Amino acid sequence: MHQENDKNSKDTGKSKIVPPGEGPLPATPADFVEEIHKRIDLFKIWQRLLKSKDDKVKQRAVEKLTEMRYKGAAALEEEPQQIVIDLPRPKRD
């Protein structure tokens, strides 16, 4: 699945079926990022975030990149990860 193909589609509120993964997740965060980068150019994604018209998006991207540069990967691994699940609610009669 390639995100750039979806940029012209509008969110219709309908849920999309997401197939299961091809295999187990990589063992380390670094391996996970490498696997993602093999499929999607993360440099282009960061550039798009940094050029966003939304100042909050740009600010968060700059903060994250600065944090990565000055705190290093070890500090980032210790940071608790926020998980956001955006699933449609079931229809109630």
PDB file of C-alpha atoms in Angstrom:
ATOM      1  CA  MET A   1       0.000   0.000   0.000  1.00  0.00           C
ATOM      2  CA  HIS A   2       1.494   3.317  -1.056  1.00  0.00           C
ATOM      3  CA  GLN A   3       0.259   6.493   0.663  1.00  0.00           C
ATOM      4  CA  GLU A   4       0.874   8.778  -2.325  1.00  0.00           C
ATOM      5  CA  ASN A   5      -1.829   6.956  -4.293  1.00  0.00           C
ATOM      6  CA  ASP A   6      -4.372   7.924  -1.637  1.00  0.00           C
ATOM      7  CA  LYS A   7      -3.662  11.670  -1.584  1.00  0.00           C
ATOM      8  CA  ASN A   8      -6.507  12.515  -3.980  1.00  0.00           C
ATOM      9  CA  SER A   9      -9.090  10.363  -2.224  1.00  0.00           C
ATOM     10  CA  LYS A  10     -11.528  11.928   0.213  1.00  0.00           C
ATOM     11  CA  ASP A  11     -12.422  10.427   3.582  1.00  0.00           C
ATOM     12  CA  THR A  12     -15.953   9.180   3.090  1.00  0.00           C
ATOM     13  CA  GLY A  13     -16.338   7.867   6.628  1.00  0.00           C
ATOM     14  CA  LYS A  14     -16.423   4.302   5.317  1.00  0.00           C
ATOM     15  CA  SER A  15     -14.013   1.854   6.888  1.00  0.00           C
ATOM     16  CA  LYS A  16     -11.356   0.251   4.730  1.00  0.00           C
ATOM     17  CA  ILE A  17     -10.283  -3.354   5.121  1.00  0.00           C
ATOM     18  CA  VAL A  18      -6.627  -3.547   6.095  1.00  0.00           C
ATOM     19  CA  PRO A  19      -5.056  -6.926   5.330  1.00  0.00           C
ATOM     20  CA  PRO A  20      -2.868  -8.649   7.928  1.00  0.00           C
ATOM     21  CA  GLY A  21       0.885  -8.126   7.831  1.00  0.00           C
ATOM     22  CA  GLU A  22       3.183 -10.206   5.679  1.00  0.00           C
ATOM     23  CA  GLY A  23       5.045 -11.526   8.686  1.00  0.00           C
ATOM     24  CA  PRO A  24       6.125 -10.670  12.210  1.00  0.00           C
ATOM     25  CA  LEU A  25       7.172  -7.121  13.025  1.00  0.00           C
ATOM     26  CA  PRO A  26      10.908  -6.382  13.061  1.00  0.00           C
ATOM     27  CA  ALA A  27      12.575  -6.916  16.429  1.00  0.00           C
ATOM     28  CA  THR A  28      13.913  -3.380  16.952  1.00  0.00           C
ATOM     29  CA  PRO A  29      12.587   0.128  16.234  1.00  0.00           C
ATOM     30  CA  ALA A  30      15.527   0.746  13.878  1.00  0.00           C
ATOM     31  CA  ASP A  31      14.719  -2.403  11.884  1.00  0.00           C
ATOM     32  CA  PHE A  32      11.066  -1.337  11.717  1.00  0.00           C
ATOM     33  CA  VAL A  33      11.999   2.088  10.311  1.00  0.00           C
ATOM     34  CA  GLU A  34      14.315   0.463   7.757  1.00  0.00           C
ATOM     35  CA  GLU A  35      11.519  -1.846   6.627  1.00  0.00           C
ATOM     36  CA  ILE A  36       9.116   1.086   6.225  1.00  0.00           C
ATOM     37  CA  HIS A  37      11.745   3.077   4.324  1.00  0.00           C
ATOM     38  CA  LYS A  38      12.186   0.168   1.887  1.00  0.00           C
ATOM     39  CA  ARG A  39       8.514   0.614   0.938  1.00  0.00           C
ATOM     40  CA  ILE A  40       7.990   4.386   1.274  1.00  0.00           C
ATOM     41  CA  ASP A  41      10.534   7.186   0.939  1.00  0.00           C
ATOM     42  CA  LEU A  42      10.578   8.609   4.465  1.00  0.00           C
ATOM     43  CA  PHE A  43      12.597  11.630   3.292  1.00  0.00           C
ATOM     44  CA  LYS A  44       9.707  12.682   1.036  1.00  0.00           C
ATOM     45  CA  ILE A  45       7.246  12.201   3.894  1.00  0.00           C
ATOM     46  CA  TRP A  46       9.337  14.408   6.220  1.00  0.00           C
ATOM     47  CA  GLN A  47       9.673  17.041   3.496  1.00  0.00           C
ATOM     48  CA  ARG A  48       5.902  17.059   3.032  1.00  0.00           C
ATOM     49  CA  LEU A  49       5.388  17.455   6.790  1.00  0.00           C
ATOM     50  CA  LEU A  50       7.894  20.313   6.958  1.00  0.00           C
ATOM     51  CA  LYS A  51       6.203  22.092   4.029  1.00  0.00           C
ATOM     52  CA  SER A  52       2.690  21.624   5.440  1.00  0.00           C
ATOM     53  CA  LYS A  53       0.320  24.593   5.465  1.00  0.00           C
ATOM     54  CA  ASP A  54      -0.662  23.570   8.995  1.00  0.00           C
ATOM     55  CA  ASP A  55       1.721  25.280  11.426  1.00  0.00           C
ATOM     56  CA  LYS A  56       1.063  22.635  14.094  1.00  0.00           C
ATOM     57  CA  VAL A  57       2.177  19.871  11.734  1.00  0.00           C
ATOM     58  CA  LYS A  58       5.350  21.781  10.806  1.00  0.00           C
ATOM     59  CA  GLN A  59       6.087  22.587  14.464  1.00  0.00           C
ATOM     60  CA  ARG A  60       5.734  18.962  15.562  1.00  0.00           C
ATOM     61  CA  ALA A  61       7.929  17.736  12.698  1.00  0.00           C
ATOM     62  CA  VAL A  62      10.667  20.248  13.552  1.00  0.00           C
ATOM     63  CA  GLU A  63      10.438  19.345  17.253  1.00  0.00           C
ATOM     64  CA  LYS A  64      10.766  15.637  16.480  1.00  0.00           C
ATOM     65  CA  LEU A  65      13.710  16.088  14.128  1.00  0.00           C
ATOM     66  CA  THR A  66      15.477  18.370  16.617  1.00  0.00           C
ATOM     67  CA  GLU A  67      14.836  15.872  19.411  1.00  0.00           C
ATOM     68  CA  MET A  68      16.198  13.053  17.271  1.00  0.00           C
ATOM     69  CA  ARG A  69      19.350  15.060  16.531  1.00  0.00           C
ATOM     70  CA  TYR A  70      20.145  16.223  20.037  1.00  0.00           C
ATOM     71  CA  LYS A  71      18.752  13.462  22.251  1.00  0.00           C
ATOM     72  CA  GLY A  72      19.747  10.582  20.027  1.00  0.00           C
ATOM     73  CA  ALA A  73      18.022   7.305  19.236  1.00  0.00           C
ATOM     74  CA  ALA A  74      18.457   5.889  22.758  1.00  0.00           C
ATOM     75  CA  ALA A  75      16.356   8.656  24.305  1.00  0.00           C
ATOM     76  CA  LEU A  76      13.662   8.224  21.656  1.00  0.00           C
ATOM     77  CA  GLU A  77      13.336   4.507  22.391  1.00  0.00           C
ATOM     78  CA  GLU A  78      12.716   5.271  26.071  1.00  0.00           C
ATOM     79  CA  GLU A  79       9.974   7.805  25.245  1.00  0.00           C
ATOM     80  CA  PRO A  80       6.493   6.319  25.688  1.00  0.00           C
ATOM     81  CA  GLN A  81       4.772   5.838  22.373  1.00  0.00           C
ATOM     82  CA  GLN A  82       1.331   7.308  21.802  1.00  0.00           C
ATOM     83  CA  ILE A  83      -0.981   4.961  19.930  1.00  0.00           C
ATOM     84  CA  VAL A  84      -3.982   6.496  18.196  1.00  0.00           C
ATOM     85  CA  ILE A  85      -6.619   4.118  16.914  1.00  0.00           C
ATOM     86  CA  ASP A  86      -9.070   5.756  14.562  1.00  0.00           C
ATOM     87  CA  LEU A  87     -11.733   3.158  13.849  1.00  0.00           C
ATOM     88  CA  PRO A  88     -15.337   3.859  12.950  1.00  0.00           C
ATOM     89  CA  ARG A  89     -17.819   3.163  15.728  1.00  0.00           C
ATOM     90  CA  PRO A  90     -20.387   0.407  15.188  1.00  0.00           C
ATOM     91  CA  LYS A  91     -23.789   1.580  13.995  1.00  0.00           C
ATOM     92  CA  ARG A  92     -26.399   1.365  16.715  1.00  0.00           C
ATOM     93  CA  ASP A  93     -30.099   0.902  15.969  1.00  0.00           C
TER      94      ASP A  93
END
